Short mmCIF file of C-alpha atoms in Angstrom, two decimals:
data_model
loop_
_atom_site.label_atom_id
_atom_site.label_comp_id
_atom_site.label_asym_id
_atom_site.label_seq_id
_atom_site.Cartn_x
_atom_site.Cartn_y
_atom_site.Cartn_z
CA MET A 63 -0.56 -15.60 -58.24
CA THR A 64 -1.83 -17.45 -61.07
CA PHE A 65 1.65 -19.92 -61.35
CA LYS A 66 -0.27 -20.93 -57.69
CA THR A 67 -3.63 -22.15 -59.06
CA ASN A 68 -1.95 -22.83 -62.81
CA PRO A 69 1.29 -24.27 -61.90
CA LEU A 70 4.41 -25.37 -64.28
CA GLU A 71 5.18 -28.66 -64.84
CA GLN A 72 8.61 -30.15 -63.26
CA ALA A 73 8.17 -26.75 -60.95
CA PHE A 74 11.67 -26.87 -58.44
CA ARG A 75 10.46 -24.37 -56.11
CA ARG A 76 6.83 -22.96 -55.26
CA PRO A 77 5.81 -19.55 -56.54
CA ASN A 78 6.60 -17.07 -54.28
CA VAL A 79 6.34 -12.79 -53.60
CA ASN A 80 8.48 -11.36 -51.04
CA LEU A 81 8.55 -7.62 -50.05
CA ARG A 82 11.68 -6.61 -47.78
CA SER A 83 13.35 -3.36 -46.96
CA ASN A 84 16.76 -3.72 -46.52
CA PRO A 85 19.37 -5.38 -49.21
CA PHE A 86 21.18 -7.05 -46.83
CA THR A 87 17.85 -8.93 -45.76
CA ASN A 88 17.49 -9.43 -49.96
CA GLN A 89 21.17 -11.23 -49.84
CA TYR A 90 20.25 -13.21 -46.84
CA TRP A 91 17.01 -14.68 -48.43
CA THR A 92 18.63 -14.74 -51.95
CA THR A 93 21.34 -16.93 -50.28
CA VAL A 94 19.23 -19.23 -48.54
CA SER A 95 16.41 -19.40 -51.67
CA HIS A 96 18.75 -19.33 -54.36
CA THR A 97 22.41 -20.03 -54.44
CA LEU A 98 21.88 -22.87 -51.96
CA PRO A 99 18.92 -24.77 -53.66
CA ALA A 100 20.75 -24.50 -56.68
CA LEU A 101 24.33 -25.75 -55.30
CA LEU A 102 22.53 -28.59 -53.39
CA TYR A 103 20.79 -29.78 -56.46
CA ASP A 104 23.98 -29.58 -58.75
CA GLY A 105 25.83 -31.68 -56.04
CA TYR A 106 22.43 -34.20 -56.04
CA LEU A 107 23.47 -33.96 -59.92
CA ARG A 108 27.00 -35.19 -59.20
CA LEU A 109 26.41 -37.61 -56.61
CA THR A 110 23.86 -39.59 -58.99
CA GLY A 111 25.98 -39.20 -62.06
CA ARG A 112 23.45 -36.84 -64.29
CA LYS A 113 23.52 -34.46 -66.65
CA PRO A 114 21.00 -31.99 -67.65
CA ARG A 115 20.74 -32.15 -71.63
CA ASN A 116 18.91 -31.20 -73.97
CA ASP A 117 17.16 -34.05 -75.02
CA ASP A 118 16.21 -34.89 -71.70
CA ARG A 119 13.13 -32.96 -69.88
CA ASN A 120 13.82 -34.35 -67.13
CA THR A 121 17.22 -33.38 -66.06
CA LEU A 122 16.41 -30.14 -67.42
CA CYS A 123 17.04 -27.44 -64.35
CA ARG A 124 13.56 -25.68 -64.28
CA ILE A 125 12.91 -22.87 -62.24
CA ALA A 126 9.07 -22.17 -61.66
CA THR A 127 9.05 -18.35 -60.22
CA VAL A 128 11.33 -19.05 -57.29
CA GLY A 129 10.28 -15.65 -56.50
CA ILE A 130 9.68 -11.46 -56.55
CA ASN A 131 11.63 -9.70 -54.17
CA ILE A 132 11.29 -5.60 -53.67
CA GLN A 133 13.29 -3.93 -51.36
CA ARG A 134 12.31 0.20 -50.46
CA CYS A 135 15.25 1.34 -48.70
CA GLY A 136 15.33 4.96 -48.36
CA GLY A 137 13.77 5.72 -51.21
CA SER A 138 15.85 3.07 -53.58
CA ARG A 139 14.54 0.03 -54.90
CA PHE A 140 16.26 -3.53 -55.03
CA THR A 141 14.78 -6.08 -57.18
CA ARG A 142 15.47 -9.43 -58.01
CA VAL A 143 13.51 -12.13 -59.97
CA LEU A 144 13.66 -15.28 -60.98
CA GLN A 145 10.58 -15.76 -63.40
CA THR A 146 9.73 -19.19 -65.00
CA SER A 147 12.70 -20.29 -67.42
CA PHE A 148 14.63 -23.67 -67.98
CA TYR A 149 18.14 -24.26 -69.44
CA PRO A 150 19.94 -27.28 -70.14
CA GLU A 151 22.75 -26.62 -67.52
CA THR A 152 23.74 -26.65 -64.20
CA MET A 153 21.41 -25.27 -61.67
CA MET A 154 23.83 -22.38 -60.46
CA LYS A 155 24.91 -21.45 -63.73
CA THR A 156 20.88 -20.90 -64.54
CA ILE A 157 20.54 -18.85 -61.48
CA THR A 158 23.78 -16.91 -62.68
CA ARG A 159 22.77 -15.67 -65.92
CA LEU A 160 19.10 -14.78 -64.32
CA HIS A 161 20.67 -12.78 -61.50
CA LYS A 162 23.09 -10.75 -64.38
CA ALA A 163 19.94 -10.17 -66.26
CA MET A 164 18.27 -8.68 -63.70
CA MET A 165 21.56 -6.53 -62.64
CA VAL A 166 20.74 -4.97 -66.19
CA LEU A 167 17.85 -3.27 -65.29
CA GLU A 168 19.04 -2.54 -61.82
CA TYR A 169 19.14 1.58 -62.56
CA PHE A 170 15.53 1.61 -63.45
CA THR A 171 14.36 -0.71 -60.56
CA SER A 172 16.54 1.12 -58.03
CA HIS A 173 15.38 4.74 -58.53
CA SER A 174 11.64 6.37 -58.38
CA TRP A 175 10.10 7.35 -61.61
CA VAL A 176 7.17 9.89 -62.32
CA TRP A 177 5.41 9.27 -65.63
CA ASN A 178 3.13 11.68 -67.25
CA THR A 179 0.26 11.07 -69.26
CA ASP A 180 -1.04 14.44 -70.04
CA ASN A 181 -0.43 13.73 -74.70
CA VAL A 182 -1.98 10.83 -73.77
CA THR A 183 -5.00 11.65 -72.02
CA MET A 184 -5.29 14.79 -74.69
CA LEU A 185 -5.32 11.94 -77.65
CA MET A 186 -8.08 10.25 -76.05
CA GLY A 187 -9.82 13.42 -76.12
CA GLN A 188 -9.63 14.48 -79.00
CA MET A 189 -10.48 10.84 -80.41
CA THR A 190 -13.89 10.21 -81.61
CA PRO A 191 -15.99 7.05 -80.20
CA GLU A 192 -15.16 5.25 -83.75
CA ASP A 193 -11.30 5.98 -83.29
CA LYS A 194 -11.17 4.56 -79.56
CA LYS A 195 -13.20 1.38 -80.78
CA VAL A 196 -10.32 0.62 -83.58
CA PHE A 197 -7.02 2.22 -82.00
CA ASN A 198 -8.29 1.23 -78.00
CA PHE A 199 -5.18 1.87 -75.52
CA ASP A 200 -7.12 3.28 -72.73
CA VAL A 201 -5.38 1.06 -69.98
CA ARG A 202 -8.19 1.76 -67.66
CA GLN A 203 -10.59 -1.01 -69.33
CA LEU A 204 -7.82 -3.39 -68.80
CA HIS A 205 -8.71 -5.87 -65.97
CA TRP A 206 -5.50 -6.77 -64.51
CA ALA A 207 -6.17 -10.16 -62.82
CA GLU A 208 -7.74 -11.40 -65.71
CA TYR A 209 -4.72 -9.83 -68.24
CA MET A 210 -2.22 -11.71 -65.73
CA GLU A 211 -3.90 -15.09 -65.62
CA SER A 212 -3.79 -15.17 -69.44
CA TYR A 213 -0.24 -13.68 -69.16
CA CYS A 214 0.98 -16.69 -67.33
CA MET A 215 -1.38 -19.56 -69.15
CA GLY A 216 0.14 -17.94 -72.21
CA THR A 217 3.96 -18.75 -70.95
CA LYS A 218 3.04 -22.27 -70.31
CA LYS A 219 1.68 -23.39 -73.41
CA TYR A 220 3.41 -20.95 -76.22
CA VAL A 221 6.91 -20.23 -74.57
CA LEU A 222 7.61 -23.19 -72.44
CA ASN A 223 5.18 -25.59 -74.90
CA GLU A 224 3.22 -27.00 -71.96
CA GLU A 225 0.03 -28.85 -72.28
CA LEU A 226 -2.96 -27.39 -70.29
CA SER A 227 -4.18 -31.11 -70.06
CA GLY A 228 -0.82 -31.67 -67.63
CA LEU A 229 -2.65 -29.12 -64.97
CA PRO A 230 -3.99 -31.77 -62.35
CA ALA A 231 -0.56 -33.19 -62.36
CA ALA A 232 1.25 -29.88 -61.88
CA ARG A 233 -1.00 -29.01 -59.16
CA LYS A 234 -0.45 -31.81 -57.31
CA HIS A 235 3.08 -31.57 -57.42
CA LEU A 236 3.00 -28.17 -56.50
CA ASN A 237 0.96 -29.33 -53.24
CA LYS A 238 3.98 -31.90 -52.83
CA LEU A 239 6.33 -29.36 -52.93
CA ARG A 240 4.41 -27.18 -50.24
CA ASN A 241 4.46 -30.19 -47.92
CA ILE A 242 7.88 -30.72 -48.25
CA ARG A 243 8.40 -27.35 -47.39
CA TYR A 244 6.14 -26.98 -44.40
CA SER A 245 7.59 -30.24 -43.12
CA PHE A 246 11.00 -28.93 -43.33
CA ASN A 247 9.89 -25.62 -41.33
CA THR A 248 8.33 -27.69 -38.70
CA ILE A 249 11.24 -29.76 -38.25
CA LEU A 250 13.86 -27.09 -38.42
CA VAL A 251 11.68 -24.85 -35.72
CA VAL A 252 11.41 -28.02 -33.89
CA LEU A 253 15.15 -28.76 -33.78
CA ILE A 254 15.76 -25.27 -33.05
CA TRP A 255 13.67 -24.79 -29.76
CA ARG A 256 15.10 -28.13 -28.33
CA VAL A 257 18.63 -26.65 -28.71
CA PHE A 258 17.46 -23.43 -26.64
CA ILE A 259 15.36 -25.72 -24.40
CA ALA A 260 18.40 -28.15 -23.58
CA ARG A 261 20.72 -24.82 -22.97
CA SER A 262 18.36 -22.04 -21.69
CA GLN A 263 16.10 -22.48 -18.38
CA MET A 264 13.94 -19.63 -19.29
CA ALA A 265 13.21 -21.42 -22.76
CA ARG A 266 12.06 -24.65 -20.80
CA ASN A 267 10.10 -22.58 -18.28
CA ILE A 268 8.23 -20.55 -20.70
CA TRP A 269 7.70 -24.91 -22.69
CA TYR A 270 6.49 -25.56 -19.74
CA PHE A 271 4.07 -23.22 -19.26
CA VAL A 272 3.05 -23.16 -22.72
CA VAL A 273 2.08 -27.18 -21.81
CA SER A 274 0.28 -26.40 -19.14
CA LEU A 275 -2.17 -23.51 -20.54
CA CYS A 276 -2.70 -25.80 -23.35
CA PHE A 277 -3.78 -28.95 -20.93
CA LYS A 278 -6.19 -26.52 -18.83
CA PHE A 279 -7.41 -24.98 -21.84
CA LEU A 280 -8.45 -28.75 -23.06
CA SER A 281 -9.65 -29.59 -19.80
CA TYR A 282 -12.10 -26.48 -19.41
CA PHE A 283 -13.28 -27.45 -23.14
CA ARG A 284 -13.86 -31.33 -22.21
CA ALA A 285 -16.09 -29.96 -18.48
CA SER A 286 -18.05 -27.52 -20.97
CA SER A 287 -19.07 -30.04 -23.65
CA THR A 288 -19.94 -32.37 -21.05
CA MET A 289 -21.86 -30.11 -19.04
CA ARG A 290 -23.82 -28.99 -22.44
#
């Protein structure tokens, strides 16, 4: 995804794409990935006594590609998209507005469609080479990766009015968000596993087996290294 290589400034979340097959799973991740972070951010602003304002870019509730989730369930598709945008309002209001905007497209994103291009193919077949150069609408010649790169860079520069000179700082900020996410997930897994170890003998046995296996592997590795 180009927003990972060319991120937006002051991104609130890392760009993310998930494909899911269950609408209930989608609702769960919508709550975890969108609603809860929005509530936490709004709570942080209230505790610190700050408000988003039109003239304060640092307090804008900026969302940098929170995610695109497409679910396929029994032939239907459920789509939720939170794309690059920012509003001088609370994060929860921003989330609600964007979700409502996506619900407008629900009919089109929850059905399968078959598009017939016979007329377009016939028209291109009747055009002369000169006409094809003047009226070039053959999307087969489009390089989609380059197109999406230009699309994201144009959004960054002309829609959000961000200078391209700020890309190094934006990449550094995105790496920081990645490290925070990995650290949080690691701590969460360790805490959950500690609870299982404290309550389950089987979990303790598995843990001791994995640790002993690691020690045996390290011992074998050291022994094989010294023999060389």
